[in-house]
mmCIF file of C-alpha atoms in Angstrom:
data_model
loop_
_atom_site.group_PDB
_atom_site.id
_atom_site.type_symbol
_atom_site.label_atom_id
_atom_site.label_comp_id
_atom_site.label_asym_id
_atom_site.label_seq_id
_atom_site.Cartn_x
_atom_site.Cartn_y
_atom_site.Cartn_z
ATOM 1 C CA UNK A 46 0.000 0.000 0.000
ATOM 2 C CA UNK A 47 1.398 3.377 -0.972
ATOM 3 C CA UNK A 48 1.260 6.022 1.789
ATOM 4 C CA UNK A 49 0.946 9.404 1.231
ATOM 5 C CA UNK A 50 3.005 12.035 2.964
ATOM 6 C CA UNK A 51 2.915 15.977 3.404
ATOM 7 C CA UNK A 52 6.454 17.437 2.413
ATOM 8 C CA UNK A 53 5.789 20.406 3.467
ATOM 9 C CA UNK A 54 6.269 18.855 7.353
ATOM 10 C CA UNK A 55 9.747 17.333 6.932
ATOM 11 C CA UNK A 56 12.623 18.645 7.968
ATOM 12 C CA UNK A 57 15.146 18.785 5.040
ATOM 13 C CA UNK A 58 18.009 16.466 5.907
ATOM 14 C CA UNK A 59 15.441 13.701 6.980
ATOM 15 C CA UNK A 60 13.408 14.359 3.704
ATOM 16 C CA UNK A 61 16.828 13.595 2.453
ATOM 17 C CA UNK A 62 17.328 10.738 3.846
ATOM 18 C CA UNK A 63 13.889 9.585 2.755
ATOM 19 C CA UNK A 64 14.578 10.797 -0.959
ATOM 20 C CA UNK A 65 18.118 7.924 -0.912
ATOM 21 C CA UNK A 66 0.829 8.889 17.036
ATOM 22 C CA UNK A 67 -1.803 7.887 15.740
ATOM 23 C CA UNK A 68 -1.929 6.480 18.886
ATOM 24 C CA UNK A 69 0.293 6.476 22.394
ATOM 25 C CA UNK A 70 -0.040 5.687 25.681
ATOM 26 C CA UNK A 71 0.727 9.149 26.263
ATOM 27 C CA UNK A 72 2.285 12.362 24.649
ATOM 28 C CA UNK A 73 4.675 14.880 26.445
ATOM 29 C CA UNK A 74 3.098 18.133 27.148
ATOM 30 C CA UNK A 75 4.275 20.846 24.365
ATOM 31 C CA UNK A 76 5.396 23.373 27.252
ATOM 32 C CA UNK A 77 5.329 23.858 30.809
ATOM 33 C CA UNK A 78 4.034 27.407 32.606
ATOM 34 C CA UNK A 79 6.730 28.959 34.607
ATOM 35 C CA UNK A 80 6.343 27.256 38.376
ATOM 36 C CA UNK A 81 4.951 24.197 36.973
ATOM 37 C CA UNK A 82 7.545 22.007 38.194
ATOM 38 C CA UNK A 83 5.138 19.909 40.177
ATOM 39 C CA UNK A 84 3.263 18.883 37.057
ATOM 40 C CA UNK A 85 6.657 17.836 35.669
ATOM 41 C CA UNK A 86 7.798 15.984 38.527
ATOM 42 C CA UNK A 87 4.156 14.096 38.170
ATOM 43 C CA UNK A 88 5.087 13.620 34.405
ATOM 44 C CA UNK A 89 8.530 12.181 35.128
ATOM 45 C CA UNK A 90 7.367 9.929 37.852
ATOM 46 C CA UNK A 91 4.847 8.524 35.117
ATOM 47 C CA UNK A 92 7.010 8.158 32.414
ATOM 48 C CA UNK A 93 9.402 5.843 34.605
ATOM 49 C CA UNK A 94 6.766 3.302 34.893
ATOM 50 C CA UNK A 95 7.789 2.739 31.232
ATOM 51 C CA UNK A 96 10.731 0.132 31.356
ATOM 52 C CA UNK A 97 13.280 1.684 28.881
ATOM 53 C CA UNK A 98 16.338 -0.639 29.245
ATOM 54 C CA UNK A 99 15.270 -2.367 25.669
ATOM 55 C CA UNK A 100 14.940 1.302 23.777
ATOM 56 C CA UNK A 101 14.806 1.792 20.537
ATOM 57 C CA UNK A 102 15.055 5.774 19.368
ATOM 58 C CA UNK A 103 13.902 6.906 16.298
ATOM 59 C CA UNK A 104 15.259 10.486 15.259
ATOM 60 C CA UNK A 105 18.616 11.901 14.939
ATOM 61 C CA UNK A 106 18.300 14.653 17.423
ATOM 62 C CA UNK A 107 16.747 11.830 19.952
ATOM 63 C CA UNK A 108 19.528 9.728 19.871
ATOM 64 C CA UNK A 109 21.392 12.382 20.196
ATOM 65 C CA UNK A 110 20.529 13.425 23.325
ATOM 66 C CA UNK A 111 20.482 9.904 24.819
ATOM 67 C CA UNK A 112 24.381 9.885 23.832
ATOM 68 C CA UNK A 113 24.510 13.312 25.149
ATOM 69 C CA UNK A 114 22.860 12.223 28.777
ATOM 70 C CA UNK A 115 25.322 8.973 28.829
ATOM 71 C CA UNK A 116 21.918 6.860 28.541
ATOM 72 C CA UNK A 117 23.569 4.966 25.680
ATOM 73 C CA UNK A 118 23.428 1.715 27.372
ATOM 74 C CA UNK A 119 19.821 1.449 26.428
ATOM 75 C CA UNK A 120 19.813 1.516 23.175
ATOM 76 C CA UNK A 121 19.407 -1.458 21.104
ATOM 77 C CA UNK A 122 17.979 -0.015 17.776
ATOM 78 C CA UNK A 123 17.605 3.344 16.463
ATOM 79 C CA UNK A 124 16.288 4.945 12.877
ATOM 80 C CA UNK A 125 18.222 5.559 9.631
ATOM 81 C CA UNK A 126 18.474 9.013 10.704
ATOM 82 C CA UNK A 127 20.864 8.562 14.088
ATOM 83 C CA UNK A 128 23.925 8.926 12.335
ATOM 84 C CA UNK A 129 25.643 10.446 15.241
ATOM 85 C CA UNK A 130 27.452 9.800 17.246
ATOM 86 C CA UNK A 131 29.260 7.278 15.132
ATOM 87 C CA UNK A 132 28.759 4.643 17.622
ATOM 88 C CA UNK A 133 25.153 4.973 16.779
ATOM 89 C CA UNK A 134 25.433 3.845 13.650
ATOM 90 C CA UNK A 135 26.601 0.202 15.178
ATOM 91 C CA UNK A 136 23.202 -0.339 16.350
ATOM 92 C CA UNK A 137 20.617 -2.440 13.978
ATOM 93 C CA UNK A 138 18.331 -0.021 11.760
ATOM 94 C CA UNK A 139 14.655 -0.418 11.790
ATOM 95 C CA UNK A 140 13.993 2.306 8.688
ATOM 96 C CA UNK A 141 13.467 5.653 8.316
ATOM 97 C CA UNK A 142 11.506 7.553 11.121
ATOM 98 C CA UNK A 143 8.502 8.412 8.838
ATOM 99 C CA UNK A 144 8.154 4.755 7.039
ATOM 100 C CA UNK A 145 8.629 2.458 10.060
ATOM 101 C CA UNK A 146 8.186 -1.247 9.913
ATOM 102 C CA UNK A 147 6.312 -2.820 12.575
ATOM 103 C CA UNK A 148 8.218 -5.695 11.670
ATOM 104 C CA UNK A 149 11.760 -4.532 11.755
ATOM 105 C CA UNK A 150 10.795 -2.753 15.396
ATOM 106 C CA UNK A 151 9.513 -5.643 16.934
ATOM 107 C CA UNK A 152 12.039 -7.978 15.527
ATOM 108 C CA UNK A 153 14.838 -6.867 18.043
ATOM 109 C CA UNK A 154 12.437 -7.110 21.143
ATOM 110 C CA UNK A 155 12.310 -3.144 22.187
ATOM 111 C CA UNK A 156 10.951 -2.507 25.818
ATOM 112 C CA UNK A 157 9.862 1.146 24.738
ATOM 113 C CA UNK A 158 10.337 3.202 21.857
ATOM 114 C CA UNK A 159 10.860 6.762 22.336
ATOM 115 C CA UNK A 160 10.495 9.123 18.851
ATOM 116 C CA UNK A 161 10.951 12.824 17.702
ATOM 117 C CA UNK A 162 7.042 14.195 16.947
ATOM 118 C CA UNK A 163 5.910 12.998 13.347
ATOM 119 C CA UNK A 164 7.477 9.569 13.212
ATOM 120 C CA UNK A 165 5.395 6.743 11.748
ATOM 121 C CA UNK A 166 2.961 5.985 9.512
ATOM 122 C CA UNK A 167 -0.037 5.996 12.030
ATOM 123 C CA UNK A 168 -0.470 2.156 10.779
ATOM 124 C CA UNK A 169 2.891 1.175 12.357
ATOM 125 C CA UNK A 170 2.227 2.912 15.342
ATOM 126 C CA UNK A 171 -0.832 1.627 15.600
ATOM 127 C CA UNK A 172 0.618 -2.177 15.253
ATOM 128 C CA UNK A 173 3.333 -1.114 17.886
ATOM 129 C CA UNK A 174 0.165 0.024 20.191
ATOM 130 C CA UNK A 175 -1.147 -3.388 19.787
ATOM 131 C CA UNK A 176 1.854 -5.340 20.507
ATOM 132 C CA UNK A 177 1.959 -3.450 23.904
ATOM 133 C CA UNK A 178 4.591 -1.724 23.234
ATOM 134 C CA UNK A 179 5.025 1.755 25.107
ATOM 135 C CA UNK A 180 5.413 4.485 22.400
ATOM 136 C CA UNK A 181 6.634 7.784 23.575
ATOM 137 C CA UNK A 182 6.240 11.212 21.325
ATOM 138 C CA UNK A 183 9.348 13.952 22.190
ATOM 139 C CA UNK A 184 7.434 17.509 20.568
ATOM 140 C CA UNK A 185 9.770 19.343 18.575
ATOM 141 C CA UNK A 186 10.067 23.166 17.909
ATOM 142 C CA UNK A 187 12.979 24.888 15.295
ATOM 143 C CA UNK A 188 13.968 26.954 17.392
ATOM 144 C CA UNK A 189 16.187 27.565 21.107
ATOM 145 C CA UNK A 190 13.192 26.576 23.645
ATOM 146 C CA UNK A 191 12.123 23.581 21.536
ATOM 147 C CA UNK A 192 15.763 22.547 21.945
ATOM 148 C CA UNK A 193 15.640 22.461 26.090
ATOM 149 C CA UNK A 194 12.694 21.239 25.829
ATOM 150 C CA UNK A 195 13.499 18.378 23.846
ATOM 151 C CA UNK A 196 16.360 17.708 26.011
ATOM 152 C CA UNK A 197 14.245 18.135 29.647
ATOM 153 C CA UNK A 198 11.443 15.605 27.651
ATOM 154 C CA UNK A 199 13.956 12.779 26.975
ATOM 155 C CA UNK A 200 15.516 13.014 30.179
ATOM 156 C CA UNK A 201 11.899 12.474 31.808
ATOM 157 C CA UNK A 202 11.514 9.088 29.957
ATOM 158 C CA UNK A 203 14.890 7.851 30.969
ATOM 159 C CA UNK A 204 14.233 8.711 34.395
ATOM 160 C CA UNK A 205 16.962 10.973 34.543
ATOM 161 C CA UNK A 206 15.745 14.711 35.254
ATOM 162 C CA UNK A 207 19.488 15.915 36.585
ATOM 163 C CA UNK A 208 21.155 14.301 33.921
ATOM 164 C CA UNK A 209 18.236 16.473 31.843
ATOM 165 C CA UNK A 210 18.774 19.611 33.696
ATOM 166 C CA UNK A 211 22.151 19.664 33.772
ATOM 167 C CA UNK A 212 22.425 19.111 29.799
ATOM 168 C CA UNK A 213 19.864 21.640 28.905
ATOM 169 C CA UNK A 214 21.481 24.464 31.044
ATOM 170 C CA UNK A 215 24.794 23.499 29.250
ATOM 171 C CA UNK A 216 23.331 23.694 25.897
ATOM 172 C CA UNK A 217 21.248 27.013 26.975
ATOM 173 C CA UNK A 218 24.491 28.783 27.931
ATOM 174 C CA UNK A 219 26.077 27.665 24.723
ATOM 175 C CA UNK A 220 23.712 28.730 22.256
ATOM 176 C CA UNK A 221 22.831 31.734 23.829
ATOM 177 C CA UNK A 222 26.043 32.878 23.650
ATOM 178 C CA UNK A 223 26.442 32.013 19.653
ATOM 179 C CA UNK A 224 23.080 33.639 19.250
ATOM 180 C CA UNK A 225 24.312 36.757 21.007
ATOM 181 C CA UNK A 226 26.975 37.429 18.681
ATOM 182 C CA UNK A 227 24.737 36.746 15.909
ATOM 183 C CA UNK A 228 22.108 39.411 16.991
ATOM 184 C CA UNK A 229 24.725 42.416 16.742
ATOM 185 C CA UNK A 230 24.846 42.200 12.954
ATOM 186 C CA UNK A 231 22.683 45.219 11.951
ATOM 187 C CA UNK A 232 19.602 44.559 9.717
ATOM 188 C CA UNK A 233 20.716 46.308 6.713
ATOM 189 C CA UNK A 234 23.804 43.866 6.798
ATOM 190 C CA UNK A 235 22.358 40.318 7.095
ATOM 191 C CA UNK A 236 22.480 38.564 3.979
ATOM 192 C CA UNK A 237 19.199 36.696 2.300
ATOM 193 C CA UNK A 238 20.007 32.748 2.262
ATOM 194 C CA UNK A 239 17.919 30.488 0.438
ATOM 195 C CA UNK A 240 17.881 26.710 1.324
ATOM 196 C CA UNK A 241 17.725 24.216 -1.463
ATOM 197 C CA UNK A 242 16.979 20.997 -0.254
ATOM 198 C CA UNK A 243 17.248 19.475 -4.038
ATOM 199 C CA UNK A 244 17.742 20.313 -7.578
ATOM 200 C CA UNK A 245 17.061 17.680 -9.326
ATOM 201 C CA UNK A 246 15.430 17.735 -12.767
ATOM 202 C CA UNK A 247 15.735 21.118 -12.744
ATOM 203 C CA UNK A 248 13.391 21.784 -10.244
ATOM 204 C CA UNK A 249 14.442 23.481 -6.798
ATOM 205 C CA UNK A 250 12.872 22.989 -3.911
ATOM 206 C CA UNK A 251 13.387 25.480 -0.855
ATOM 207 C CA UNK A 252 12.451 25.941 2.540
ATOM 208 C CA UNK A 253 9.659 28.416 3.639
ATOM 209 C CA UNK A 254 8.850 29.306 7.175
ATOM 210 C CA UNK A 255 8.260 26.830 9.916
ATOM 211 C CA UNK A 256 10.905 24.736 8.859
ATOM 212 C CA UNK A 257 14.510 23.713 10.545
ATOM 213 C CA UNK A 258 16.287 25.056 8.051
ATOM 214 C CA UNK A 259 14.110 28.444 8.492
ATOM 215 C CA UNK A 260 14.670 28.159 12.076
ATOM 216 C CA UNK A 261 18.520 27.728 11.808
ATOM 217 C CA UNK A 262 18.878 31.004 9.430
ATOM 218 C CA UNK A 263 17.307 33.167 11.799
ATOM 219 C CA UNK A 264 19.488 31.901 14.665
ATOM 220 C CA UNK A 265 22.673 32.478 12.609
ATOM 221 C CA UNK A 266 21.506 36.166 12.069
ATOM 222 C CA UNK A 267 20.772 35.965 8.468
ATOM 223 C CA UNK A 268 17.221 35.992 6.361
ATOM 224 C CA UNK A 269 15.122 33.134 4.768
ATOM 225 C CA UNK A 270 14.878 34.588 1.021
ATOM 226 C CA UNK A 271 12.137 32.297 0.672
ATOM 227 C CA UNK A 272 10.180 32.312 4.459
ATOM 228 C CA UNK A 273 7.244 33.886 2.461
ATOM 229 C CA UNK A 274 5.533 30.712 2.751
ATOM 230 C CA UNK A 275 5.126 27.566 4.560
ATOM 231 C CA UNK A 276 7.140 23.983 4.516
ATOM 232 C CA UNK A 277 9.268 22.825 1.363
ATOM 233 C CA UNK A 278 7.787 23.880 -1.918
ATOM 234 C CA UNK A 279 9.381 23.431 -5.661
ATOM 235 C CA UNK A 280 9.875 27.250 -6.875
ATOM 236 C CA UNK A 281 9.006 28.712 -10.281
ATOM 237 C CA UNK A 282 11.876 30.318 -11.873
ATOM 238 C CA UNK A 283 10.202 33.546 -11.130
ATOM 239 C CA UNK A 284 10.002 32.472 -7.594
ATOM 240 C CA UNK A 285 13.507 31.694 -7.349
ATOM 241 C CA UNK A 286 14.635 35.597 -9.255
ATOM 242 C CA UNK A 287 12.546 37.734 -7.004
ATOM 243 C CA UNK A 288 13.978 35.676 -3.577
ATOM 244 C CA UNK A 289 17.590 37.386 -4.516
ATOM 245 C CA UNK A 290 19.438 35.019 -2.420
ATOM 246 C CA UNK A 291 23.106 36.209 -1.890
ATOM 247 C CA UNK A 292 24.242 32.750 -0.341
ATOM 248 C CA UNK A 293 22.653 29.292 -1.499
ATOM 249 C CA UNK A 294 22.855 27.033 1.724
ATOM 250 C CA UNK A 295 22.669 22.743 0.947
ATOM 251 C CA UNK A 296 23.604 19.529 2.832
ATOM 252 C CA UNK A 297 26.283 17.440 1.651
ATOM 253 C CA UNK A 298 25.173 14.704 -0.429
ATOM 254 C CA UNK A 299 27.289 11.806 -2.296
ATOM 255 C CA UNK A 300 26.289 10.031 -5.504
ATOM 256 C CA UNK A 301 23.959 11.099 -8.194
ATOM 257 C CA UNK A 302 22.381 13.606 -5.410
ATOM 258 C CA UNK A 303 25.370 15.876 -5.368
ATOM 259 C CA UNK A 304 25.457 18.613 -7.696
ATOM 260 C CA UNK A 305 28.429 20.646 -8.260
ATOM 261 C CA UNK A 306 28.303 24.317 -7.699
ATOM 262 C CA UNK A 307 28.435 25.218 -11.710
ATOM 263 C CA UNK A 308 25.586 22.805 -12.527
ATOM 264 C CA UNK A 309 23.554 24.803 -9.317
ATOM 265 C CA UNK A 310 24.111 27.603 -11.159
ATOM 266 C CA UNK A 311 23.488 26.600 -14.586
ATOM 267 C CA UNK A 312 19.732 26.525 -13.617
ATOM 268 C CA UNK A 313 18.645 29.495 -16.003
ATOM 269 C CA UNK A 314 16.882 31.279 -12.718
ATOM 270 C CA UNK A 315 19.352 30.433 -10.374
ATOM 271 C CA UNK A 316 22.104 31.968 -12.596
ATOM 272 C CA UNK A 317 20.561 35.357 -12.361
ATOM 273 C CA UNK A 318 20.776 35.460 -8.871
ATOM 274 C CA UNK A 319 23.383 37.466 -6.575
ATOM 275 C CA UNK A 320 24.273 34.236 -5.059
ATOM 276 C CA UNK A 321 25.664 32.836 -9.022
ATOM 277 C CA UNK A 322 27.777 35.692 -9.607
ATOM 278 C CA UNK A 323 29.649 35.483 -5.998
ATOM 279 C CA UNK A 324 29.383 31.659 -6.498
ATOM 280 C CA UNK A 325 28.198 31.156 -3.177
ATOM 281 C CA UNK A 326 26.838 28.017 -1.951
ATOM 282 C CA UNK A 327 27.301 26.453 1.629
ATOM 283 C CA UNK A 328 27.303 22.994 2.116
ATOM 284 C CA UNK A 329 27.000 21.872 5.796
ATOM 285 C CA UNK A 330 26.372 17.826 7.145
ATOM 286 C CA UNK A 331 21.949 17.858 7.422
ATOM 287 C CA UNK A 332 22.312 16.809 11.031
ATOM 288 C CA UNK A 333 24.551 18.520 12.498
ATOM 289 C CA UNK A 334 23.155 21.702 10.812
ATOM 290 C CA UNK A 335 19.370 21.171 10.829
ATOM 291 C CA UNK A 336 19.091 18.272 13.863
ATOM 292 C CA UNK A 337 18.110 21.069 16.818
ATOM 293 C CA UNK A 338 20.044 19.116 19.381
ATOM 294 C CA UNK A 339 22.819 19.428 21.542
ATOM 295 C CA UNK A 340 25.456 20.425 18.553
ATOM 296 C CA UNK A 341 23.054 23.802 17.596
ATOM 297 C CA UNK A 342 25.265 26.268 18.804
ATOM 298 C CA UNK A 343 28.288 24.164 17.050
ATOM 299 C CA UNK A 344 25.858 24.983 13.598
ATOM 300 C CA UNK A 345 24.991 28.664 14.182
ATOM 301 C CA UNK A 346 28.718 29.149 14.783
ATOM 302 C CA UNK A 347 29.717 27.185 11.432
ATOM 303 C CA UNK A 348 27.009 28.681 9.828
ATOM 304 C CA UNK A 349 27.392 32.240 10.580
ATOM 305 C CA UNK A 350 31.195 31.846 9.901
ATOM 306 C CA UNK A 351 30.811 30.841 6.131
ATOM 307 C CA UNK A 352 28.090 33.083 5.790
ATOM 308 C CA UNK A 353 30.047 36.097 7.002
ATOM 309 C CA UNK A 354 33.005 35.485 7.361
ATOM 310 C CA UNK A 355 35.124 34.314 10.563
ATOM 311 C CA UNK A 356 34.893 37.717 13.084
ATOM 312 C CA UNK A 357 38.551 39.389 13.367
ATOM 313 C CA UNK A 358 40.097 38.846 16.468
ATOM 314 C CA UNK A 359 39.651 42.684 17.866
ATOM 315 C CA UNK A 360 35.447 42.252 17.365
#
């Protein structure tokens, strides 16, 4: 059966991936109130009910964190999207996050499966459900809170809230402090970036608003050329001409997905742009630079440095 999908919700480097719940026992609450700590503590003491020494983690920023929070030990399968840390990738694959296999999840025995918001198809979850198997959503949001969040959420399920805290006020101080250079760039200086997420065929697909690479352009001080809509969308060549993008920003493929920088430009819109005649593209690893995980600061940094420049030493 052929299962349909909206684009326009995938982030880019798992879409990537992909190109190459319907039901739970529970979902984590999007936010928490200021003071609310009770209901957390209440939250936390339910989630470790769940026995999580058989986990299985779909999601690259998910298994991230459970690296990150030295829960590693638990893991016994993971998505094709956890490609870091490397040691990750040693673990047996049950698919990619959105086209799950019952099959290849239950196959290696999982006590719980814990999975970044949007992971499925609603028919595997639902078989999961069935099997008794505890299935727990982590929100996600593109942007700094959605990060500690993330982090404080995961930490819950494992049981361990100080590990949690402890990472998330690391990782707040971090990226705070990479955002914070970022926001002294004036407004008339910040250059307009558009994401491609693929240019095959001739057509280009970018990123709108609402998206993780949207999210990660604003954080590095620079401006979506194409945030005047929603999701991932293929542009018209008109499209692509009025955006004016000074910088083209892509992940690294291999292979037949990998386009050089003068057959980007050799698109007949694309070459009429201000990024063609500086020949500017960035290409940065999908994870690292769209995963909004523990490494975010790491990406604004990179990010903002080949936009702009490394800062001289005096600034």
């Amino acid at each position: 059966m052929k299962t349909s999908y909206d684009f326009r919700r995938l982030r880019s480097w798992e879409l990537a991936l992909a190109i190459f719940a319907a039901s739970t026992p529970f979902v984590l609450p999007a936010a928490l109130p200021d003071g609310a700590s009770f209901i957390r503590t209440a939250v936390a003491q339910e989630m470790q009910k769940v026995d999580t020494s058989r986990l299985v983690s779909v999601g690259g920023d998910v298994t991230e964190i459970i690296y990150a929070l030295g829960e590693e030990g638990k893991l016994i399968g993971r998505d094709s999207t956890s490609l870091y840390p490397e040691a990750a990738t040693k673990l047996p694959d049950v698919g990619y996050m959105r086209q799950l296999s019952p099959e290849g999840v239950i196959g290696i025995n999982p006590s719980a499966i814990l999975a970044v918001e949007g992971s499925g198809p609603p028919e595997t979850l639902a078989v999961l459900k069935n099997a008794g198997i505890p299935f727990q959503t982590v929100p996600e949001k593109f942007d700094r809170d959605g990060i500690l969040l993330k982090i404080r959420n995961v930490g819950d399920f494992l049981g361990v809230p100080e590990k949690a805290s402890a990472l998330a006020d690391q990782v707040k101080a971090d990226l705070d402090a990479a955002v914070a250079e970022t926001a002294k760039r004036p407004e008339s200086e910040r250059k307009r970036v558009m994401f491609i997420l693929s240019a095959q065929g001739g057509k280009v697909m970018a990123s709108g608003s609402g998206t993780a690479a949207d999210g990660i352009i604003a954080l590095s001080g620079a401006v979506n050329a194409t945030g005047g809509f929603q999701g991932y969308k293929p542009l018209t060549d008109e499209a692509i001409i009025e955006a004016k993008p000074d910088v083209v920003l892509m992940m690294t493929r291999r292979g037949s997905h990998s386009a050089s920088d003068d057959e980007l430009f050799a698109h007949p819109a694309l070459s009429l742009t201000p990024a063609a005649k500086n020949k500017t593209v960035i290409r940065m690893d999908g994870l690292h630079l769209l995963g909004f995980g523990p490494r975010t600061a790491s990406a604004v940094r990179e990010l903002t440095s080949a936009i702009y420049g490394k800062p001289n030493a005096s600034q």
